[in-house]
JSON list of C-alpha atoms in Angstrom, two decimals:
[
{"chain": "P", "resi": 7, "resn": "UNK", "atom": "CA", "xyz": [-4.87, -16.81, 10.61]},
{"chain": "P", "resi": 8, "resn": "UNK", "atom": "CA", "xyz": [-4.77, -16.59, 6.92]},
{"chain": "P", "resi": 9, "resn": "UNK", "atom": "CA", "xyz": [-4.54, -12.89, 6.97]},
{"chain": "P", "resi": 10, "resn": "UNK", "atom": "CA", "xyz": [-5.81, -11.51, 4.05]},
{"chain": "P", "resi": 11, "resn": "UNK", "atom": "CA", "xyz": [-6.61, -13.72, 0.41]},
{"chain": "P", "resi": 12, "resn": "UNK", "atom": "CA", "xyz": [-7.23, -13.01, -3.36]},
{"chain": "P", "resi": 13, "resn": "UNK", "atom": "CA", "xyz": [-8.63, -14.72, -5.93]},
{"chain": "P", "resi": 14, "resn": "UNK", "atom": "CA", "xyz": [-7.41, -15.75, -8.52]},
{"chain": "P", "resi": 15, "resn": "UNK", "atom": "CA", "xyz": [-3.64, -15.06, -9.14]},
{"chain": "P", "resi": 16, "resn": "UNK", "atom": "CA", "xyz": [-3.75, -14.79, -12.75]},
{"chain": "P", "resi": 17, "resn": "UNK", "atom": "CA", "xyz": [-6.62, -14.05, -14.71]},
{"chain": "P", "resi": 18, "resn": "UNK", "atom": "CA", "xyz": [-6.90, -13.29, -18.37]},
{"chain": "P", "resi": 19, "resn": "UNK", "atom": "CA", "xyz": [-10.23, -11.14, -20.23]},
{"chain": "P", "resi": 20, "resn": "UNK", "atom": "CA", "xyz": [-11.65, -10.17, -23.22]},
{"chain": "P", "resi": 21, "resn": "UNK", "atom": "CA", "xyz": [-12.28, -6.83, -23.79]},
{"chain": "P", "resi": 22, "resn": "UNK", "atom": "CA", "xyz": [-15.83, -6.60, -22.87]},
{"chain": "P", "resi": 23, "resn": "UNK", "atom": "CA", "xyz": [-15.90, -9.35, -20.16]},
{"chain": "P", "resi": 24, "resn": "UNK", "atom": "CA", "xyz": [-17.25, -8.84, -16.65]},
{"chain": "P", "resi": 25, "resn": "UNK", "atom": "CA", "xyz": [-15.43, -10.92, -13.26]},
{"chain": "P", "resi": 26, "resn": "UNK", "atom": "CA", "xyz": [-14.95, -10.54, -10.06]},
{"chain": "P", "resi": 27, "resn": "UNK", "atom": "CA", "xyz": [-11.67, -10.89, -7.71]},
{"chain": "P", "resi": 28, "resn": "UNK", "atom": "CA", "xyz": [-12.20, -11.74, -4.13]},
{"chain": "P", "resi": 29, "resn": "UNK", "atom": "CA", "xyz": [-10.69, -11.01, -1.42]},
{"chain": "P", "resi": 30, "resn": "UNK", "atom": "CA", "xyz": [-11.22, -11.93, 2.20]},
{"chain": "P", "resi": 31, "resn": "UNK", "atom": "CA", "xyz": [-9.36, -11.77, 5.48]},
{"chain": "P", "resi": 32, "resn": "UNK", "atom": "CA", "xyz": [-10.17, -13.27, 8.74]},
{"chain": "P", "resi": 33, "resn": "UNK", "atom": "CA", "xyz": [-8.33, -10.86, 11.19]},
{"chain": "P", "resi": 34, "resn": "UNK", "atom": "CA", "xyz": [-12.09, -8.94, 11.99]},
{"chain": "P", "resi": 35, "resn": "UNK", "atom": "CA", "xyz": [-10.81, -5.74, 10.68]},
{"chain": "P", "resi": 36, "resn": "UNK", "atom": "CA", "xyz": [-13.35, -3.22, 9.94]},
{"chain": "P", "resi": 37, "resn": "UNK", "atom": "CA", "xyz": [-11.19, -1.46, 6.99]},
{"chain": "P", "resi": 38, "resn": "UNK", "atom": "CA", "xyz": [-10.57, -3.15, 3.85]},
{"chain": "P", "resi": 39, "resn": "UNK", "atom": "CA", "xyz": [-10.00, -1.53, 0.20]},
{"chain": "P", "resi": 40, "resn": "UNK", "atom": "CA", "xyz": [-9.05, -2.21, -3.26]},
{"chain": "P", "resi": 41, "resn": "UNK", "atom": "CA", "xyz": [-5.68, -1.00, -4.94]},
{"chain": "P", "resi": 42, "resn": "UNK", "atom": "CA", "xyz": [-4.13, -1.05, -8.45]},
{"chain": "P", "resi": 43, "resn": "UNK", "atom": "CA", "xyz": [-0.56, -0.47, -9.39]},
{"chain": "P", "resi": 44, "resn": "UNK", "atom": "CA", "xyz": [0.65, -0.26, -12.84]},
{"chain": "P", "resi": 45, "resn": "UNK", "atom": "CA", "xyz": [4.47, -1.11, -13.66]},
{"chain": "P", "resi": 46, "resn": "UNK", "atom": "CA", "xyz": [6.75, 1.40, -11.62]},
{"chain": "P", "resi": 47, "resn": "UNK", "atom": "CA", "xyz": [3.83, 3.17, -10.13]},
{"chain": "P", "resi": 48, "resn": "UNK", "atom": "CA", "xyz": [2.70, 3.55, -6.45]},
{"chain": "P", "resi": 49, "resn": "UNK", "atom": "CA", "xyz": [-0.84, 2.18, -5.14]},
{"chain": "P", "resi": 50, "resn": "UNK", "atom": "CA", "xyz": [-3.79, 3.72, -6.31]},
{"chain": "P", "resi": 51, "resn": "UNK", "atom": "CA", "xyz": [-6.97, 3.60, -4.50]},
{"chain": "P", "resi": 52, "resn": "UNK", "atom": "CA", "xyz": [-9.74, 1.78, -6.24]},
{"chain": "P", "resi": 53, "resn": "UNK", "atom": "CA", "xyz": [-12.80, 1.37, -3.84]},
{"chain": "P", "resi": 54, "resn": "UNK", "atom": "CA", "xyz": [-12.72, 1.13, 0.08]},
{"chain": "P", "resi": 55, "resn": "UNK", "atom": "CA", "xyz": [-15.18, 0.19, 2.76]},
{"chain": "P", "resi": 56, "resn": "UNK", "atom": "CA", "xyz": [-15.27, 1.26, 6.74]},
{"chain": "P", "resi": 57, "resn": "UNK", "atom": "CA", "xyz": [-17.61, -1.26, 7.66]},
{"chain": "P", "resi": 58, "resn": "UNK", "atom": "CA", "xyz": [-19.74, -3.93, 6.69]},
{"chain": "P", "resi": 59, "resn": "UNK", "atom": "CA", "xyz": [-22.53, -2.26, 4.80]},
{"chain": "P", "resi": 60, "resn": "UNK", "atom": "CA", "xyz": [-20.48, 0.72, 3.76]},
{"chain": "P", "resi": 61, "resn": "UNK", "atom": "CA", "xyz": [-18.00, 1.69, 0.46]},
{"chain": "P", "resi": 62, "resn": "UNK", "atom": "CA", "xyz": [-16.75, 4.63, -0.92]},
{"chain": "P", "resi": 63, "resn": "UNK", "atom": "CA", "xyz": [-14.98, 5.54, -3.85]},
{"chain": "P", "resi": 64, "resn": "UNK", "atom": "CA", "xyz": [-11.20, 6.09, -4.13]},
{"chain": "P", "resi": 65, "resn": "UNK", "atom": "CA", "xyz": [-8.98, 8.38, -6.33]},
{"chain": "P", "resi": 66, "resn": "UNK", "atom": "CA", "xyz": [-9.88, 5.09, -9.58]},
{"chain": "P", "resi": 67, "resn": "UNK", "atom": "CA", "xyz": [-13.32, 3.99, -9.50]},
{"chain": "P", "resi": 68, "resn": "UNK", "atom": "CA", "xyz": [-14.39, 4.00, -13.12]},
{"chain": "P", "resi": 69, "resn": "UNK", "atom": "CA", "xyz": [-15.36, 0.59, -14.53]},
{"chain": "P", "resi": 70, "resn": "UNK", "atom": "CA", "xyz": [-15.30, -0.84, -10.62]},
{"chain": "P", "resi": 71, "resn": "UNK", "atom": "CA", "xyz": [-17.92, -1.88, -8.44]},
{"chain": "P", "resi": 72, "resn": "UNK", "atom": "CA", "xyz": [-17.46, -3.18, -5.07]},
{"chain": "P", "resi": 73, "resn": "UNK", "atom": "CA", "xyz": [-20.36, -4.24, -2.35]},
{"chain": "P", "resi": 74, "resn": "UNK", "atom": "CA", "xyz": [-19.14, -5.39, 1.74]},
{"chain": "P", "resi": 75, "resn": "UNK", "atom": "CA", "xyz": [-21.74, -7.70, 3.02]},
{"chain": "P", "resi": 76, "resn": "UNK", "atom": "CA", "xyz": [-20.21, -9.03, 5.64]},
{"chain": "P", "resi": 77, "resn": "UNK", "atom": "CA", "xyz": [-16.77, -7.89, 7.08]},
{"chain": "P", "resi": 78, "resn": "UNK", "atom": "CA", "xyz": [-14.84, -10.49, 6.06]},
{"chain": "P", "resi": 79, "resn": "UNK", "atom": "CA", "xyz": [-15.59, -10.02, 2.46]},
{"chain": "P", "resi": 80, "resn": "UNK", "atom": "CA", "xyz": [-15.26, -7.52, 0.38]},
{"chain": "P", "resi": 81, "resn": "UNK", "atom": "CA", "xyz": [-15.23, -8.55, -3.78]},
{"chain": "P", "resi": 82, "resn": "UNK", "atom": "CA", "xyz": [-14.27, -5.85, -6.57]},
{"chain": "P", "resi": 83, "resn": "UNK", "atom": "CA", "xyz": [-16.03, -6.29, -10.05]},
{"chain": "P", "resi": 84, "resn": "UNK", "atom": "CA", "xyz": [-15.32, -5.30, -12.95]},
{"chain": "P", "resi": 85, "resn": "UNK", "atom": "CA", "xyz": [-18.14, -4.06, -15.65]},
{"chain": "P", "resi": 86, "resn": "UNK", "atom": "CA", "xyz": [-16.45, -4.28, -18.66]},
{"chain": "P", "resi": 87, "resn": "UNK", "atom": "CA", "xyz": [-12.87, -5.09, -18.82]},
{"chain": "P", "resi": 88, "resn": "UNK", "atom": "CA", "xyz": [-11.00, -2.69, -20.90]},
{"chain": "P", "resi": 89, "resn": "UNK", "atom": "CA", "xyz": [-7.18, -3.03, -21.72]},
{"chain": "P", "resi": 90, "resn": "UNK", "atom": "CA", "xyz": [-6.56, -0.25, -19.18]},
{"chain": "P", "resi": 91, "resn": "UNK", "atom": "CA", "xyz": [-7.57, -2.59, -16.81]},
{"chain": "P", "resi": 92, "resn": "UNK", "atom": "CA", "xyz": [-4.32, -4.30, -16.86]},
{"chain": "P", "resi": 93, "resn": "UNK", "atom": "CA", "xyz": [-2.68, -4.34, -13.86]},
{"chain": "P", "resi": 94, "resn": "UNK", "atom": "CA", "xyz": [-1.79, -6.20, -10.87]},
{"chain": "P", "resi": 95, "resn": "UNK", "atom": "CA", "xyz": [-5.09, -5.71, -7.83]},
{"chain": "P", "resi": 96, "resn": "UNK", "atom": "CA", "xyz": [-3.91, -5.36, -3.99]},
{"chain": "P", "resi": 97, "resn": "UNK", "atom": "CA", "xyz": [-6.56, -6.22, -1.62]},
{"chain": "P", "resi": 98, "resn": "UNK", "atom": "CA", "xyz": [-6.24, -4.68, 1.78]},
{"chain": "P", "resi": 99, "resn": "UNK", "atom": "CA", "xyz": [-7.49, -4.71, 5.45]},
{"chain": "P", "resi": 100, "resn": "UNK", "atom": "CA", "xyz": [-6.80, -2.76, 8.83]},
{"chain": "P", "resi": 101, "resn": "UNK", "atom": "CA", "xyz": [-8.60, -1.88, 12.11]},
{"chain": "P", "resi": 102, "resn": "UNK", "atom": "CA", "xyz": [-9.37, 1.65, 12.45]},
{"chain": "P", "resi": 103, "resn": "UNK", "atom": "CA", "xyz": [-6.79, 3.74, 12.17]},
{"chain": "P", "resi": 104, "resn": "UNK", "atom": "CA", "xyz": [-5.26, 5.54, 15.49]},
{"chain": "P", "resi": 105, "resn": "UNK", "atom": "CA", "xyz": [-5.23, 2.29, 17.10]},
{"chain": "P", "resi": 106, "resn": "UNK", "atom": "CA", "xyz": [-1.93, 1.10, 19.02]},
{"chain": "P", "resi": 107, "resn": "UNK", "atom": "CA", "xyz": [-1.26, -2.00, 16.76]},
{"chain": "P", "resi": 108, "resn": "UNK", "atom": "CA", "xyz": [-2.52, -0.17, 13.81]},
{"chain": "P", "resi": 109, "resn": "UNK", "atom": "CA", "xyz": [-0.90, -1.84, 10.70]},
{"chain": "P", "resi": 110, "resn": "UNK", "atom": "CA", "xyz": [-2.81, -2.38, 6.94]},
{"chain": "P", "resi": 111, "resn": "UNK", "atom": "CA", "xyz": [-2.13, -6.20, 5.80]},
{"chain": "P", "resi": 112, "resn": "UNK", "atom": "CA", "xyz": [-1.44, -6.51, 2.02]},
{"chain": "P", "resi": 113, "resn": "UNK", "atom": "CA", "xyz": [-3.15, -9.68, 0.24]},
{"chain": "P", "resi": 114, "resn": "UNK", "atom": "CA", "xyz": [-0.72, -11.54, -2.77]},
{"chain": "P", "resi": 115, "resn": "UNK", "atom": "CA", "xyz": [-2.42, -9.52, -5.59]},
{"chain": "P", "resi": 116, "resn": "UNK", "atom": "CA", "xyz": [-4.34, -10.58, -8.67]},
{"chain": "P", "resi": 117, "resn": "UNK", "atom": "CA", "xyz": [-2.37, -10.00, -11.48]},
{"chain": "P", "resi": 118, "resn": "UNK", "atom": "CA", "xyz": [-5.25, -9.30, -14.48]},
{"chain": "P", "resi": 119, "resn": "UNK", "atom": "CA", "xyz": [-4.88, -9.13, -18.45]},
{"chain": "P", "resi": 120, "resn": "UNK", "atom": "CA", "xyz": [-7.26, -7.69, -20.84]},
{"chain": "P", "resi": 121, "resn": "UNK", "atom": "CA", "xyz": [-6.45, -8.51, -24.34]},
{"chain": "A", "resi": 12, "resn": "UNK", "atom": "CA", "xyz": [-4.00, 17.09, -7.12]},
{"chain": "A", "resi": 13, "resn": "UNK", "atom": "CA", "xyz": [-0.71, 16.65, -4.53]},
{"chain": "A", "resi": 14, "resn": "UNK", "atom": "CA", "xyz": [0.97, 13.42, -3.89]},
{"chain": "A", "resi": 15, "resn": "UNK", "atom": "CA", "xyz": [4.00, 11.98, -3.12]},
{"chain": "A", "resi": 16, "resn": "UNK", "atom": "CA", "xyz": [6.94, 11.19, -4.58]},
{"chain": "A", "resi": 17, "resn": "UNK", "atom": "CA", "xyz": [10.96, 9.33, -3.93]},
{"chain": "A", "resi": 18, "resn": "UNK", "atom": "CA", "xyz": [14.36, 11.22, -4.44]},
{"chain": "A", "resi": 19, "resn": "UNK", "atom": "CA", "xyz": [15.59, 8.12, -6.59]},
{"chain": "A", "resi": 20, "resn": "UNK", "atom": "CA", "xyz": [14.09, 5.28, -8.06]},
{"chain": "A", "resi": 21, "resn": "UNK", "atom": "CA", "xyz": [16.77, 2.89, -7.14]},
{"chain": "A", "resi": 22, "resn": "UNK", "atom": "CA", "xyz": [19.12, 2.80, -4.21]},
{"chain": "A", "resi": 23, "resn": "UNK", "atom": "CA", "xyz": [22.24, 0.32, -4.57]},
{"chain": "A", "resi": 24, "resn": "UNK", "atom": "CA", "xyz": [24.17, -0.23, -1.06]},
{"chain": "A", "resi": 25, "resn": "UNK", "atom": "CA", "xyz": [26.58, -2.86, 0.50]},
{"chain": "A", "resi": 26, "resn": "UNK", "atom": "CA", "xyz": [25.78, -5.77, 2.26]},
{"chain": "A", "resi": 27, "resn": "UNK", "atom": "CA", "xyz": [26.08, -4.48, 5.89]},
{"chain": "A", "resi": 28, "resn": "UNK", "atom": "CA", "xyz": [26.24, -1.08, 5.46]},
{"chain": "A", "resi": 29, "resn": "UNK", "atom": "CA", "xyz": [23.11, 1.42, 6.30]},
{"chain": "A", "resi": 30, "resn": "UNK", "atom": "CA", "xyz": [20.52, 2.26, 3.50]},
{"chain": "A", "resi": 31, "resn": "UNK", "atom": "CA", "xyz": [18.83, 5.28, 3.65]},
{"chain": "A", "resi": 32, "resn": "UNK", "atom": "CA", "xyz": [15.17, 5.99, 1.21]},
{"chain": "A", "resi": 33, "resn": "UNK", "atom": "CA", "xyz": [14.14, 9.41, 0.87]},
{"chain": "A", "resi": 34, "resn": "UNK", "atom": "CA", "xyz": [9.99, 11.12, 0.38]},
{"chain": "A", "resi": 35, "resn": "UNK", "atom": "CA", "xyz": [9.36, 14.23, -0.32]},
{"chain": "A", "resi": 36, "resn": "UNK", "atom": "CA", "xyz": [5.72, 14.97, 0.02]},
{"chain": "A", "resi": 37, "resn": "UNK", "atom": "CA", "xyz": [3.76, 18.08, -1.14]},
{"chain": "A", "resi": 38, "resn": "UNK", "atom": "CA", "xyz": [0.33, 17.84, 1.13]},
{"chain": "A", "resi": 39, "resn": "UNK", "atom": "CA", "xyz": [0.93, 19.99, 4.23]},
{"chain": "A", "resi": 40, "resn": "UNK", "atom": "CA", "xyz": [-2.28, 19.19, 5.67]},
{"chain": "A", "resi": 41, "resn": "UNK", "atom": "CA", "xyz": [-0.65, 15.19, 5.50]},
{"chain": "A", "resi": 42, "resn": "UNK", "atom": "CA", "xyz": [-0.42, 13.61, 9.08]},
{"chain": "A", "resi": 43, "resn": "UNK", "atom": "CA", "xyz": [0.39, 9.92, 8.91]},
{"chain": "A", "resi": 44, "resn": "UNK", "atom": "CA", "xyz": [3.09, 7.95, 7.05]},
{"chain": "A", "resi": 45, "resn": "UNK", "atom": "CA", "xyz": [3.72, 5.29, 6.35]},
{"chain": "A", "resi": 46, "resn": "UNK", "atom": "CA", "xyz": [6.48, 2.88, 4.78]},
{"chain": "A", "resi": 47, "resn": "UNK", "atom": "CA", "xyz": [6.17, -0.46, 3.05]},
{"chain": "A", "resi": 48, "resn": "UNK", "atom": "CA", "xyz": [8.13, -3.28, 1.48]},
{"chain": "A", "resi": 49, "resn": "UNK", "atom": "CA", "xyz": [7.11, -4.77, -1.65]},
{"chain": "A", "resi": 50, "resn": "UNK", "atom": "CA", "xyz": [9.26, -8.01, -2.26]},
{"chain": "A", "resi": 51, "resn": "UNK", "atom": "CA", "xyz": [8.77, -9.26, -6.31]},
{"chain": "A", "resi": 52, "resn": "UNK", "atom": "CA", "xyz": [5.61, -10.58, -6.89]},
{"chain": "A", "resi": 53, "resn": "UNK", "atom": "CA", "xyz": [4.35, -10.43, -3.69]},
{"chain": "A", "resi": 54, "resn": "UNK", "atom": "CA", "xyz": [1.90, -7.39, -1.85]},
{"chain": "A", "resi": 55, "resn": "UNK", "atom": "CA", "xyz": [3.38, -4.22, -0.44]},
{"chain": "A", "resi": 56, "resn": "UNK", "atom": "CA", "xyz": [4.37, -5.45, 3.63]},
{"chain": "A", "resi": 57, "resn": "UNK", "atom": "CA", "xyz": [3.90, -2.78, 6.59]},
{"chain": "A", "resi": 58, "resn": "UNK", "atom": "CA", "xyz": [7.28, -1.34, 7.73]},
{"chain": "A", "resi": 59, "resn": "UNK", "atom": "CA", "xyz": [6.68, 1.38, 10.17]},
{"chain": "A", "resi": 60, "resn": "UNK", "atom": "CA", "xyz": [4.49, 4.25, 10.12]},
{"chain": "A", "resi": 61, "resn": "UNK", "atom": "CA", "xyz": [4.73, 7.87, 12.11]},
{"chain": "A", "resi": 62, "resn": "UNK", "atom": "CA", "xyz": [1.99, 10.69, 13.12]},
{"chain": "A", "resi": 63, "resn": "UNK", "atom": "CA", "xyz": [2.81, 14.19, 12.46]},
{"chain": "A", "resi": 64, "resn": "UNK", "atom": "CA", "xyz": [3.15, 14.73, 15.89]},
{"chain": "A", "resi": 65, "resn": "UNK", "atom": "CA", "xyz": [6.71, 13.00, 16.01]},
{"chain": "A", "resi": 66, "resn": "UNK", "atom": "CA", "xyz": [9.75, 13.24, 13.90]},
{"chain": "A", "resi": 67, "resn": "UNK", "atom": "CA", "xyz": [11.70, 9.88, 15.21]},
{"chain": "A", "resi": 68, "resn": "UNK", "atom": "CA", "xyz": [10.24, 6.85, 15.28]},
{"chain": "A", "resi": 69, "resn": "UNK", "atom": "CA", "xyz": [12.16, 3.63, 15.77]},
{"chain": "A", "resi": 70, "resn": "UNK", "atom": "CA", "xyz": [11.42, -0.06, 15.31]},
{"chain": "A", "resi": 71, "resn": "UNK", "atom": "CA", "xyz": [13.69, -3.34, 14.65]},
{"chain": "A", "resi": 72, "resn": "UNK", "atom": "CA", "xyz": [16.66, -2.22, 12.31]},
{"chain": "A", "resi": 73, "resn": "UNK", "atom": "CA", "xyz": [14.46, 0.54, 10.65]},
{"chain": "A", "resi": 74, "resn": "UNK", "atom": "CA", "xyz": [13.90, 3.96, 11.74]},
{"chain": "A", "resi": 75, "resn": "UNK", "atom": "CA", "xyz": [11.88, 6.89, 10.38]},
{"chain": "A", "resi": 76, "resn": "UNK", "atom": "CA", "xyz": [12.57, 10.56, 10.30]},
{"chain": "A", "resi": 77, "resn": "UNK", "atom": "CA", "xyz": [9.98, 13.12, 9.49]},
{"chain": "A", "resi": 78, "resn": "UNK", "atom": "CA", "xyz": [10.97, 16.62, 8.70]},
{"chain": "A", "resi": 79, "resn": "UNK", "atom": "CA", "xyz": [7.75, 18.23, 8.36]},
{"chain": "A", "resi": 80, "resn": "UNK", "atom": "CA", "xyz": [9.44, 21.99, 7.50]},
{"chain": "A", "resi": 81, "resn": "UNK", "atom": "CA", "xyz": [10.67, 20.52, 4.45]},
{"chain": "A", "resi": 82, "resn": "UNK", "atom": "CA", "xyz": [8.14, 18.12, 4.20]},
{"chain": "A", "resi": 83, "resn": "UNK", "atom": "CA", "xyz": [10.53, 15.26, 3.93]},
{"chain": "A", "resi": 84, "resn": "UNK", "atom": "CA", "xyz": [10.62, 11.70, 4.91]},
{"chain": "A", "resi": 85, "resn": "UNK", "atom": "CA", "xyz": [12.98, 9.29, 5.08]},
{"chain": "A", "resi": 86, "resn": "UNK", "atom": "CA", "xyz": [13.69, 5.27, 6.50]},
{"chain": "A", "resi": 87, "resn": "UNK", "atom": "CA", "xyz": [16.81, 4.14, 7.63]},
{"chain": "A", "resi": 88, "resn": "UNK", "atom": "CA", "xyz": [17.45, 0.83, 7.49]},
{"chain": "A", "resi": 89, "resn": "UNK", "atom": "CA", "xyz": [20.38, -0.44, 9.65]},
{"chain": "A", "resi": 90, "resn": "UNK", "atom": "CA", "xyz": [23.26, -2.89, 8.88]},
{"chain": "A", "resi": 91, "resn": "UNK", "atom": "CA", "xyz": [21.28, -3.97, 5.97]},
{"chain": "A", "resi": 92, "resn": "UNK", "atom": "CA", "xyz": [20.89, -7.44, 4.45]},
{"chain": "A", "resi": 93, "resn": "UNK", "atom": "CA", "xyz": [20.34, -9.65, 1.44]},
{"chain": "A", "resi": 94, "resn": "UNK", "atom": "CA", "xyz": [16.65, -9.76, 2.45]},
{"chain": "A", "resi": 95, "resn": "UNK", "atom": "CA", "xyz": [16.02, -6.27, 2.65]},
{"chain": "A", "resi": 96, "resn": "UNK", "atom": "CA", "xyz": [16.36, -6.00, -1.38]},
{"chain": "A", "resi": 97, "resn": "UNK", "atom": "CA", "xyz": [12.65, -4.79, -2.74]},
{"chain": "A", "resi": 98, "resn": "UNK", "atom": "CA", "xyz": [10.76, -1.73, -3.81]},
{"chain": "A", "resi": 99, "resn": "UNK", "atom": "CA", "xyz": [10.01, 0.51, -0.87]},
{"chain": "A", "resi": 100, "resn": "UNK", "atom": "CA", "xyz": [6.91, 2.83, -0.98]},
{"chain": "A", "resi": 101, "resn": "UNK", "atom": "CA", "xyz": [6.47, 6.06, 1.38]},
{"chain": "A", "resi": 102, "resn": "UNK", "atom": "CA", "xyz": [2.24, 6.81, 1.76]},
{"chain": "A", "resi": 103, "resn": "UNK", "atom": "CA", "xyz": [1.21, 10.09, 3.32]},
{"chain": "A", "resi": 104, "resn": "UNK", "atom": "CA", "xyz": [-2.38, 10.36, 4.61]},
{"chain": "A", "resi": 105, "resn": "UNK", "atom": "CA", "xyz": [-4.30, 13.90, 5.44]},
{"chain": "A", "resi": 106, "resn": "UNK", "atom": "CA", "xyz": [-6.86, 12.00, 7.31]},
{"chain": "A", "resi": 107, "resn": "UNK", "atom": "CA", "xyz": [-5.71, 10.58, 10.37]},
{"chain": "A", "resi": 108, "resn": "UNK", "atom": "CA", "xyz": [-4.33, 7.57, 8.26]},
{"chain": "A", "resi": 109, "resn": "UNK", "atom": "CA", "xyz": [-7.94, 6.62, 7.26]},
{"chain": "A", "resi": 110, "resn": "UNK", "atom": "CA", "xyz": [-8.93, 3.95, 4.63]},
{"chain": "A", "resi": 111, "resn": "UNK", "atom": "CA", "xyz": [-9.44, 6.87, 2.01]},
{"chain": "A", "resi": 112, "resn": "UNK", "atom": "CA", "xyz": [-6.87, 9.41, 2.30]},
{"chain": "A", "resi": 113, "resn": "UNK", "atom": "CA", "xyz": [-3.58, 6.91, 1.82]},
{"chain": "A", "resi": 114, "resn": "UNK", "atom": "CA", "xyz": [-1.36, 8.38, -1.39]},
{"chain": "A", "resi": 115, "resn": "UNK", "atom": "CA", "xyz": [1.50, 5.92, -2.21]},
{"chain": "A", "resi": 116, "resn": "UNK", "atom": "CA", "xyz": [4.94, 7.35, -3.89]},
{"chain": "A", "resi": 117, "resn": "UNK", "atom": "CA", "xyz": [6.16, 5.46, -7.41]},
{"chain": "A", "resi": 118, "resn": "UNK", "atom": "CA", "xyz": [8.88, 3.50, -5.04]},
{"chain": "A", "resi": 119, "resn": "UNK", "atom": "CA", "xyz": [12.78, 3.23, -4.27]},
{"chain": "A", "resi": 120, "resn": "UNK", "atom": "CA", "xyz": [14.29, 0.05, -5.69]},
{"chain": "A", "resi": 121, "resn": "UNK", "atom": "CA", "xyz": [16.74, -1.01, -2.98]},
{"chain": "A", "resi": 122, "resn": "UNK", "atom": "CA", "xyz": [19.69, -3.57, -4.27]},
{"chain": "A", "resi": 123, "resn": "UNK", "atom": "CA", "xyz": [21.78, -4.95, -2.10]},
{"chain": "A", "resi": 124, "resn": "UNK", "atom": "CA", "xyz": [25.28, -5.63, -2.95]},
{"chain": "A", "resi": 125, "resn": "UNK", "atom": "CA", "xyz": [27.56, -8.75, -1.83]}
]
């Protein structure tokens, strides 16, 4: 298993621009959300998803939009970059929580500049 | 709104010795913890996580405590080792532990000392 990816690593914007990161795992978990964490903060919710088919917004939304198609997939896009949009991006998946084995798998993070 | 939050922002201990991180969390409707390890440059790990319903919960070299009349958690990490340096984050949940309800603290800086 490759557990959970992100794409890119780096990635540099205008102020204005529009991308996506990816992120995909192969583990068949049904959870899988976006985080952002800014230098010598925690995690902060972005966008999350429950199934394929299904999102909801976290405690960060603005300026995100995210869409789950199939499970393993599950891309965050950004509008309109703004330089608050610095930061590094965690992608994360889990099965449902309560499970036994119940444990939420970190990707590498995408670590995005907007000049 | 509530969250949670670390004692100390950076923890400095001996090679060998026992390291111990401290949460304090405000929600008292919070239910599941949990603790991870975020090695430089790299994505916050899954250490351990504990239900309301326990205070103890033990796995290899780390155990958790959860005082929930003081609203305090904490992981232990036994006889503790070069590897074990990184940021460690406490998340509370009020929702069963669900994809939504996960708060993470700022993060403990552990250093380990030769």
């Amino acid at each position: 298993n490759a557990g959970v990816t992100q794409t890119p690593k780096f990635q540099v914007l205008k102020t204005g621009q529009s991308m996506t990161l990816q992120c995909a795992q192969d583990m068949n978990h049904e959870y899988m959300s976006w985080y952002r964490q800014d230098p010598g903060m925690g995690l902060r919710l972005i966008h999350y998803s429950v199934g394929a088919g299904i999102t909801d917004q976290g405690e960060v939304p603005n300026g995100y939009n995210v869409s789950r198609s199939t499970t393993e997939d599950f891309p965050l896009r950004l509008l309109s970059a703004a330089p608050s949009q610095t930061s590094v991006y965690f992608c994360a998946s889990s099965y449902e929580p309560g499970r036994p084995n119940y444990e939420q798998y970190f990707g590498p993070g995408t670590r995005l500049t907007v000049t | 709104g509530e969250s949670v939050g670390l004692h100390l922002p950076t923890l400095s201990v001996q090679e060998g010795d026992n390291s111990i991180i401290n949460c304090a969390y405000s929600n008292s409707a919070s239910d599941y913890f949990i603790w991870y390890k975020q090695e430089s440059g790299k994505g916050p790990q899954f250490i351990i996580d504990i239900r309301s319903n326990m205070d103890k919960r033990q796995g290899q070299r780390v155990t958790v405590l959860l005082n929930k009349t003081v609203k305090h958690l904490s992981l232990q990490i036994a006889a503790t080792q070069p590897g074990d340096s990184a940021v460690y984050f406490c998340a509370e949940s009020y929702s069963g532990g669900g994809a939504d309800g996960l708060t993470f603290g700022k993060g403990t800086h552990l250093i380990i000392q030769p």
